[in-house]
Amino acid sequence: MVQAIARRLLEERLDELTSRALEQLEAEEAAYASAGRDPVQKREGMRRTLELALTRLAGGPVPRTVSRATEDVGRERAEQAFPLTALMHSFQLDLRTLWEAVLAAGRARGISADPDFLDGLIRVWEATEANSVEVVDAYRRTERDLAGRRTEVRNRAFSRLVLEGEHDPSTVAEASTLLGFSEHVALTVVVVESVPTGDPALSKVDDALRRAGLLRHFGWMGDELLGIIGHGRCDQGAMPSHARAVRPVALRRRGSPRSGADGTGHPVRTCRDPHRPECDPDSPRAVCSVGKHGL
C-alpha cells in the first residue's frame, strides 16, 4: 500500500512536495533562510533527496541522477561550513513532508486505518533515515578531509616560516597569514627536544592555550618540537607558565615586528642558546624572549 502511494507521489507530485519542503525549511530553519544559496541549486538539491527517499520507499531501482544526492548534499554543506544541526533538521522536515503526504493519500483511499497501511508507514521513516545517515557520513568525511588539508597547508606554512623566514620577508607574511598570526601581534617560540608524538604534556599545553584564547601552532623539525604562540591580549608574563608543561629547552618572547628587524637574529637559533643575557639564569630550562615573525 505505502509502496504504491510512494510510486504515485514520485510520478505525480514530486515538484509539489519539493516546494512544500522548501517552504517549511525556510520558515523553520534560519540557517537555510539566510544561507544565500542559488534558489535553483537549493531546489534541485531538495528535489533530488526527496526523489531518492521516495524511490527507496517505492522499492524501485535508484536512478543514477539521484544515486549520489545525499553524498553531494553532505559534501557541499561541509564545504560551506553549514551547521550540521541545521542539516539534520532539514531531513526531519523531509520526513514530516513525506509522512503527511503518504498519510493524506491513505486517507483519500480510505485505507488510513488498515493495519497493513499503518505497518507500512515505518518505511517512510526508514527511507528518510537512510538519506540522513548517508548525508551525515558524507558531511563528516568531508570535514575530516578539509581538516586534513588545512593541517597540511598550515604545516607547510610552518616549515616555510622556520626554514625560509629569516631570509624572505614575503614568506614570513604569507606563512604567518596562513597560520592565522597577525604581523602586529607578538609571538612566543617554544623549543622542546625529543618530545614524543602524543605526549600528554603537549595536549595540556594546547588545552591551556585554547582556553586562554591564544592562537598557536606546534610542529616538529627533526627531533625538536617547535611551537609558535600568539600573545593576543594575554599578559606576556603569563606565557612561560603556559608553556612550562612541555619542559622547553628554550622559550623566547619578544614584541618586534619580524625576526631580524631589530638585530635579534633568528629566534629559534637564538632560543637554542641558553647563554644569552636575555635568558633566565634561575630557570631549570632556558627561558628567553622571542622575535615576532620568521622562525
CSV table of C-alpha atoms in Angstrom, one decimal:
chain,number,residue,atom,x,y,z
A,1,MET,CA,0.0,0.0,0.0
A,2,VAL,CA,2.6,2.5,1.1
A,3,GLN,CA,4.8,1.5,-1.8
A,4,ALA,CA,2.1,2.1,-4.3
A,5,ILE,CA,1.4,5.6,-2.8
A,6,ALA,CA,5.1,6.4,-2.9
A,7,ARG,CA,5.2,5.5,-6.6
A,8,ARG,CA,2.3,7.8,-7.3
A,9,LEU,CA,3.8,10.6,-5.3
A,10,LEU,CA,7.1,10.1,-7.2
A,11,GLU,CA,5.4,10.2,-10.6
A,12,GLU,CA,2.8,13.0,-10.0
A,13,ARG,CA,3.7,15.2,-7.0
A,14,LEU,CA,7.5,15.4,-6.6
A,15,ASP,CA,7.6,19.1,-7.6
A,16,GLU,CA,4.8,19.9,-5.3
A,17,LEU,CA,6.4,18.1,-2.4
A,18,THR,CA,9.7,19.8,-3.2
A,19,SER,CA,8.1,23.3,-3.0
A,20,ARG,CA,6.3,22.4,0.3
A,21,ALA,CA,9.5,21.1,1.9
A,22,LEU,CA,11.4,24.2,0.8
A,23,GLU,CA,8.8,26.5,2.3
A,24,GLN,CA,8.8,24.6,5.6
A,25,LEU,CA,12.6,24.6,5.7
A,26,GLU,CA,13.0,28.3,5.1
A,27,ALA,CA,10.2,29.1,7.6
A,28,GLU,CA,11.6,27.0,10.4
A,29,GLU,CA,15.4,26.9,9.8
A,30,ALA,CA,17.1,30.3,10.0
A,31,ALA,CA,20.4,28.9,8.7
A,32,TYR,CA,18.8,27.9,5.4
A,33,ALA,CA,16.8,31.1,5.1
A,34,SER,CA,20.0,33.2,5.5
A,35,ALA,CA,22.3,30.9,3.5
A,36,GLY,CA,22.2,33.0,0.3
A,37,ARG,CA,22.4,30.0,-1.9
A,38,ASP,CA,21.2,30.0,-5.5
A,39,PRO,CA,17.5,29.2,-5.3
A,40,VAL,CA,17.7,26.9,-8.3
A,41,GLN,CA,20.5,24.9,-6.8
A,42,LYS,CA,18.7,24.8,-3.4
A,43,ARG,CA,15.5,23.5,-5.1
A,44,GLU,CA,17.5,20.9,-7.1
A,45,GLY,CA,19.2,19.6,-4.0
A,46,MET,CA,15.9,19.3,-2.2
A,47,ARG,CA,14.2,17.6,-5.2
A,48,ARG,CA,17.0,15.0,-5.5
A,49,THR,CA,16.9,14.0,-1.9
A,50,LEU,CA,13.1,13.7,-1.9
A,51,GLU,CA,13.3,11.7,-5.1
A,52,LEU,CA,15.8,9.4,-3.5
A,53,ALA,CA,13.7,8.9,-0.4
A,54,LEU,CA,10.5,8.2,-2.4
A,55,THR,CA,12.4,5.8,-4.7
A,56,ARG,CA,13.6,3.9,-1.7
A,57,LEU,CA,10.1,3.9,-0.2
A,58,ALA,CA,8.6,2.7,-3.5
A,59,GLY,CA,11.2,-0.1,-3.6
A,60,GLY,CA,12.4,0.6,-7.1
A,61,PRO,CA,15.9,0.9,-8.6
A,62,VAL,CA,17.6,4.2,-7.7
A,63,PRO,CA,18.3,6.3,-10.9
A,64,ARG,CA,21.9,7.4,-11.5
A,65,THR,CA,20.7,11.0,-11.4
A,66,VAL,CA,19.9,10.8,-7.7
A,67,SER,CA,22.2,8.0,-6.5
A,68,ARG,CA,24.7,10.5,-5.2
A,69,ALA,CA,22.2,13.0,-3.9
A,70,THR,CA,22.9,12.5,-0.2
A,71,GLU,CA,26.7,12.4,-0.7
A,72,ASP,CA,26.6,15.6,-2.8
A,73,VAL,CA,24.5,17.4,-0.1
A,74,GLY,CA,26.7,16.3,2.8
A,75,ARG,CA,29.9,17.3,1.0
A,76,GLU,CA,28.6,20.7,-0.2
A,77,ARG,CA,27.2,21.6,3.2
A,78,ALA,CA,30.5,20.7,4.9
A,79,GLU,CA,32.5,22.7,2.4
A,80,GLN,CA,30.2,25.7,3.1
A,81,ALA,CA,30.7,25.1,6.9
A,82,PHE,CA,26.9,24.8,7.2
A,83,PRO,CA,25.8,23.8,10.7
A,84,LEU,CA,25.2,20.0,10.9
A,85,THR,CA,22.3,20.6,13.3
A,86,ALA,CA,20.5,22.7,10.6
A,87,LEU,CA,21.3,20.0,8.0
A,88,MET,CA,19.8,17.3,10.3
A,89,HIS,CA,16.7,19.5,10.8
A,90,SER,CA,16.2,19.7,7.1
A,91,PHE,CA,15.9,15.9,6.9
A,92,GLN,CA,13.5,15.9,9.8
A,93,LEU,CA,11.3,18.2,7.7
A,94,ASP,CA,11.7,15.8,4.8
A,95,LEU,CA,10.3,13.1,7.0
A,96,ARG,CA,7.4,15.3,8.0
A,97,THR,CA,6.7,16.3,4.4
A,98,LEU,CA,6.6,12.7,3.1
A,99,TRP,CA,4.8,11.3,6.2
A,100,GLU,CA,2.0,13.8,5.8
A,101,ALA,CA,1.8,13.2,2.1
A,102,VAL,CA,1.6,9.4,2.4
A,103,LEU,CA,-0.9,9.7,5.3
A,104,ALA,CA,-3.1,12.1,3.4
A,105,ALA,CA,-3.0,9.7,0.4
A,106,GLY,CA,-4.0,6.8,2.6
A,107,ARG,CA,-7.0,8.8,4.0
A,108,ALA,CA,-8.0,9.7,0.4
A,109,ARG,CA,-8.0,6.0,-0.5
A,110,GLY,CA,-9.9,5.0,2.7
A,111,ILE,CA,-7.1,2.8,4.0
A,112,SER,CA,-5.7,5.0,6.8
A,113,ALA,CA,-6.9,2.6,9.4
A,114,ASP,CA,-5.8,-0.5,7.6
A,115,PRO,CA,-3.2,-2.4,9.7
A,116,ASP,CA,-1.1,-3.1,6.6
A,117,PHE,CA,-1.0,0.6,5.7
A,118,LEU,CA,-0.1,1.6,9.3
A,119,ASP,CA,2.6,-1.0,9.5
A,120,GLY,CA,4.0,0.3,6.1
A,121,LEU,CA,4.3,3.8,7.4
A,122,ILE,CA,7.5,2.8,9.2
A,123,ARG,CA,9.1,2.6,5.7
A,124,VAL,CA,8.7,6.4,5.4
A,125,TRP,CA,10.9,6.8,8.4
A,126,GLU,CA,13.4,4.2,7.2
A,127,ALA,CA,13.7,5.9,3.8
A,128,THR,CA,14.4,9.3,5.1
A,129,GLU,CA,16.6,7.9,7.9
A,130,ALA,CA,18.8,6.2,5.2
A,131,ASN,CA,19.1,9.6,3.5
A,132,SER,CA,20.0,11.3,6.7
A,133,VAL,CA,22.7,8.7,7.7
A,134,GLU,CA,24.3,9.0,4.3
A,135,VAL,CA,24.3,12.8,4.4
A,136,VAL,CA,25.9,12.9,7.8
A,137,ASP,CA,28.5,10.3,6.8
A,138,ALA,CA,29.4,12.4,3.7
A,139,TYR,CA,29.4,15.6,5.8
A,140,ARG,CA,31.8,14.2,8.4
A,141,ARG,CA,34.0,12.6,5.9
A,142,THR,CA,34.4,15.9,4.1
A,143,GLU,CA,35.0,17.7,7.3
A,144,ARG,CA,37.9,15.3,8.0
A,145,ASP,CA,39.3,15.7,4.5
A,146,LEU,CA,39.1,19.5,4.8
A,147,ALA,CA,40.7,19.4,8.3
A,148,GLY,CA,43.5,17.3,6.9
A,149,ARG,CA,44.0,19.7,4.0
A,150,ARG,CA,44.0,22.7,6.4
A,151,THR,CA,46.5,20.9,8.6
A,152,GLU,CA,48.7,20.1,5.6
A,153,VAL,CA,48.6,23.7,4.5
A,154,ARG,CA,49.4,25.0,8.0
A,155,ASN,CA,52.3,22.5,8.4
A,156,ARG,CA,53.7,23.5,5.1
A,157,ALA,CA,53.5,27.2,6.0
A,158,PHE,CA,55.1,26.5,9.4
A,159,SER,CA,58.0,24.7,7.7
A,160,ARG,CA,58.5,27.6,5.3
A,161,LEU,CA,58.4,30.1,8.2
A,162,VAL,CA,61.1,28.1,10.0
A,163,LEU,CA,63.3,27.3,7.1
A,164,GLU,CA,62.9,30.4,4.9
A,165,GLY,CA,61.5,33.1,7.0
A,166,GLU,CA,64.8,34.6,8.1
A,167,HIS,CA,65.8,35.5,4.6
A,168,ASP,CA,62.5,36.2,2.9
A,169,PRO,CA,60.0,38.7,4.4
A,170,SER,CA,57.3,37.8,1.8
A,171,THR,CA,57.5,34.2,3.1
A,172,VAL,CA,57.1,35.5,6.6
A,173,ALA,CA,54.0,37.5,5.7
A,174,GLU,CA,52.4,34.7,3.7
A,175,ALA,CA,53.1,31.9,6.1
A,176,SER,CA,52.1,33.9,9.1
A,177,THR,CA,48.7,34.7,7.5
A,178,LEU,CA,48.2,31.0,6.7
A,179,LEU,CA,48.9,30.2,10.3
A,180,GLY,CA,46.5,32.9,11.5
A,181,PHE,CA,49.1,35.1,13.1
A,182,SER,CA,48.8,38.9,12.7
A,183,GLU,CA,52.1,40.6,12.0
A,184,HIS,CA,51.2,43.2,14.7
A,185,VAL,CA,50.9,40.6,17.5
A,186,ALA,CA,53.9,39.5,19.4
A,187,LEU,CA,54.7,35.8,19.4
A,188,THR,CA,56.4,33.3,21.7
A,189,VAL,CA,58.5,30.5,20.3
A,190,VAL,CA,59.0,27.3,22.3
A,191,VAL,CA,61.7,24.8,21.5
A,192,VAL,CA,61.5,21.3,23.1
A,193,GLU,CA,64.0,18.5,22.5
A,194,SER,CA,63.0,14.8,22.0
A,195,VAL,CA,59.3,15.2,22.8
A,196,PRO,CA,57.4,12.1,21.8
A,197,THR,CA,54.4,12.4,19.5
A,198,GLY,CA,51.2,12.3,21.5
A,199,ASP,CA,52.9,13.5,24.7
A,200,PRO,CA,50.1,14.3,27.2
A,201,ALA,CA,52.0,17.4,28.3
A,202,LEU,CA,51.6,18.9,24.8
A,203,SER,CA,47.9,18.3,24.9
A,204,LYS,CA,47.7,20.0,28.3
A,205,VAL,CA,49.6,23.0,27.0
A,206,ASP,CA,47.4,23.1,23.9
A,207,ASP,CA,44.3,23.0,26.0
A,208,ALA,CA,45.5,25.7,28.3
A,209,LEU,CA,46.4,28.0,25.3
A,210,ARG,CA,43.0,27.3,23.8
A,211,ARG,CA,41.2,28.2,27.0
A,212,ALA,CA,43.2,31.4,27.1
A,213,GLY,CA,42.1,32.2,23.6
A,214,LEU,CA,45.6,32.1,22.1
A,215,LEU,CA,46.5,31.2,18.6
A,216,ARG,CA,49.2,28.5,18.4
A,217,HIS,CA,50.9,26.1,16.1
A,218,PHE,CA,53.2,23.2,17.0
A,219,GLY,CA,55.4,21.3,14.6
A,220,TRP,CA,58.4,19.0,14.5
A,221,MET,CA,61.7,19.9,13.0
A,222,GLY,CA,64.0,16.9,13.3
A,223,ASP,CA,63.9,15.7,16.9
A,224,GLU,CA,62.7,19.1,18.2
A,225,LEU,CA,59.2,20.3,18.8
A,226,LEU,CA,58.8,24.0,17.9
A,227,GLY,CA,55.8,26.0,18.9
A,228,ILE,CA,54.6,29.4,18.0
A,229,ILE,CA,52.1,31.1,20.3
A,230,GLY,CA,50.4,34.4,19.5
A,231,HIS,CA,50.1,36.6,22.7
A,232,GLY,CA,46.9,38.4,21.7
A,233,ARG,CA,45.7,40.3,24.7
A,234,CYS,CA,47.3,37.8,27.1
A,235,ASP,CA,49.8,39.1,29.6
A,236,GLN,CA,53.2,38.2,28.1
A,237,GLY,CA,54.5,37.4,31.6
A,238,ALA,CA,52.0,34.5,31.7
A,239,MET,CA,53.4,32.8,28.6
A,240,PRO,CA,56.2,30.9,30.3
A,241,SER,CA,53.6,29.3,32.8
A,242,HIS,CA,51.5,28.1,29.8
A,243,ALA,CA,54.5,26.5,28.1
A,244,ARG,CA,56.3,25.0,31.1
A,245,ALA,CA,54.4,21.7,31.0
A,246,VAL,CA,56.3,20.6,27.9
A,247,ARG,CA,59.7,21.3,29.7
A,248,PRO,CA,61.1,23.6,26.9
A,249,VAL,CA,64.8,23.7,26.2
A,250,ALA,CA,64.1,27.4,25.4
A,251,LEU,CA,61.2,29.7,25.4
A,252,ARG,CA,61.8,33.1,23.9
A,253,ARG,CA,59.4,36.0,23.5
A,254,ARG,CA,59.6,39.5,22.0
A,255,GLY,CA,57.5,42.2,20.5
A,256,SER,CA,59.5,43.1,17.4
A,257,PRO,CA,57.6,43.1,14.1
A,258,ARG,CA,59.7,40.5,12.4
A,259,SER,CA,62.7,38.4,13.0
A,260,GLY,CA,65.9,40.3,12.5
A,261,ALA,CA,64.2,43.6,12.2
A,262,ASP,CA,65.9,44.9,15.3
A,263,GLY,CA,69.0,42.8,15.3
A,264,THR,CA,67.7,39.9,17.3
A,265,GLY,CA,68.6,37.4,14.6
A,266,HIS,CA,66.9,34.1,14.0
A,267,PRO,CA,64.6,33.5,17.1
A,268,VAL,CA,64.9,29.7,17.1
A,269,ARG,CA,68.6,29.8,16.7
A,270,THR,CA,68.8,32.4,19.5
A,271,CYS,CA,66.4,30.5,21.6
A,272,ARG,CA,68.7,27.4,21.5
A,273,ASP,CA,71.5,29.4,23.1
A,274,PRO,CA,70.9,29.4,26.9
A,275,HIS,CA,73.9,31.7,27.5
A,276,ARG,CA,72.4,34.8,26.0
A,277,PRO,CA,71.9,37.6,28.6
A,278,GLU,CA,68.2,37.7,28.0
A,279,CYS,CA,67.8,34.1,29.4
A,280,ASP,CA,66.5,33.5,32.9
A,281,PRO,CA,69.6,32.1,34.8
A,282,ASP,CA,67.4,30.7,37.6
A,283,SER,CA,65.2,28.6,35.3
A,284,PRO,CA,65.9,24.9,35.1
A,285,ARG,CA,65.4,25.4,31.4
A,286,ALA,CA,66.5,28.4,29.4
A,287,VAL,CA,63.6,30.9,29.2
A,288,CYS,CA,64.3,33.8,26.8
A,289,SER,CA,62.2,36.2,24.7
A,290,VAL,CA,61.4,35.5,21.1
A,291,GLY,CA,61.2,37.5,17.9
A,292,LYS,CA,57.9,38.2,16.3
A,293,HIS,CA,57.7,36.6,12.9
A,294,GLY,CA,60.1,34.4,11.0
A,295,LEU,CA,61.3,31.5,13.0
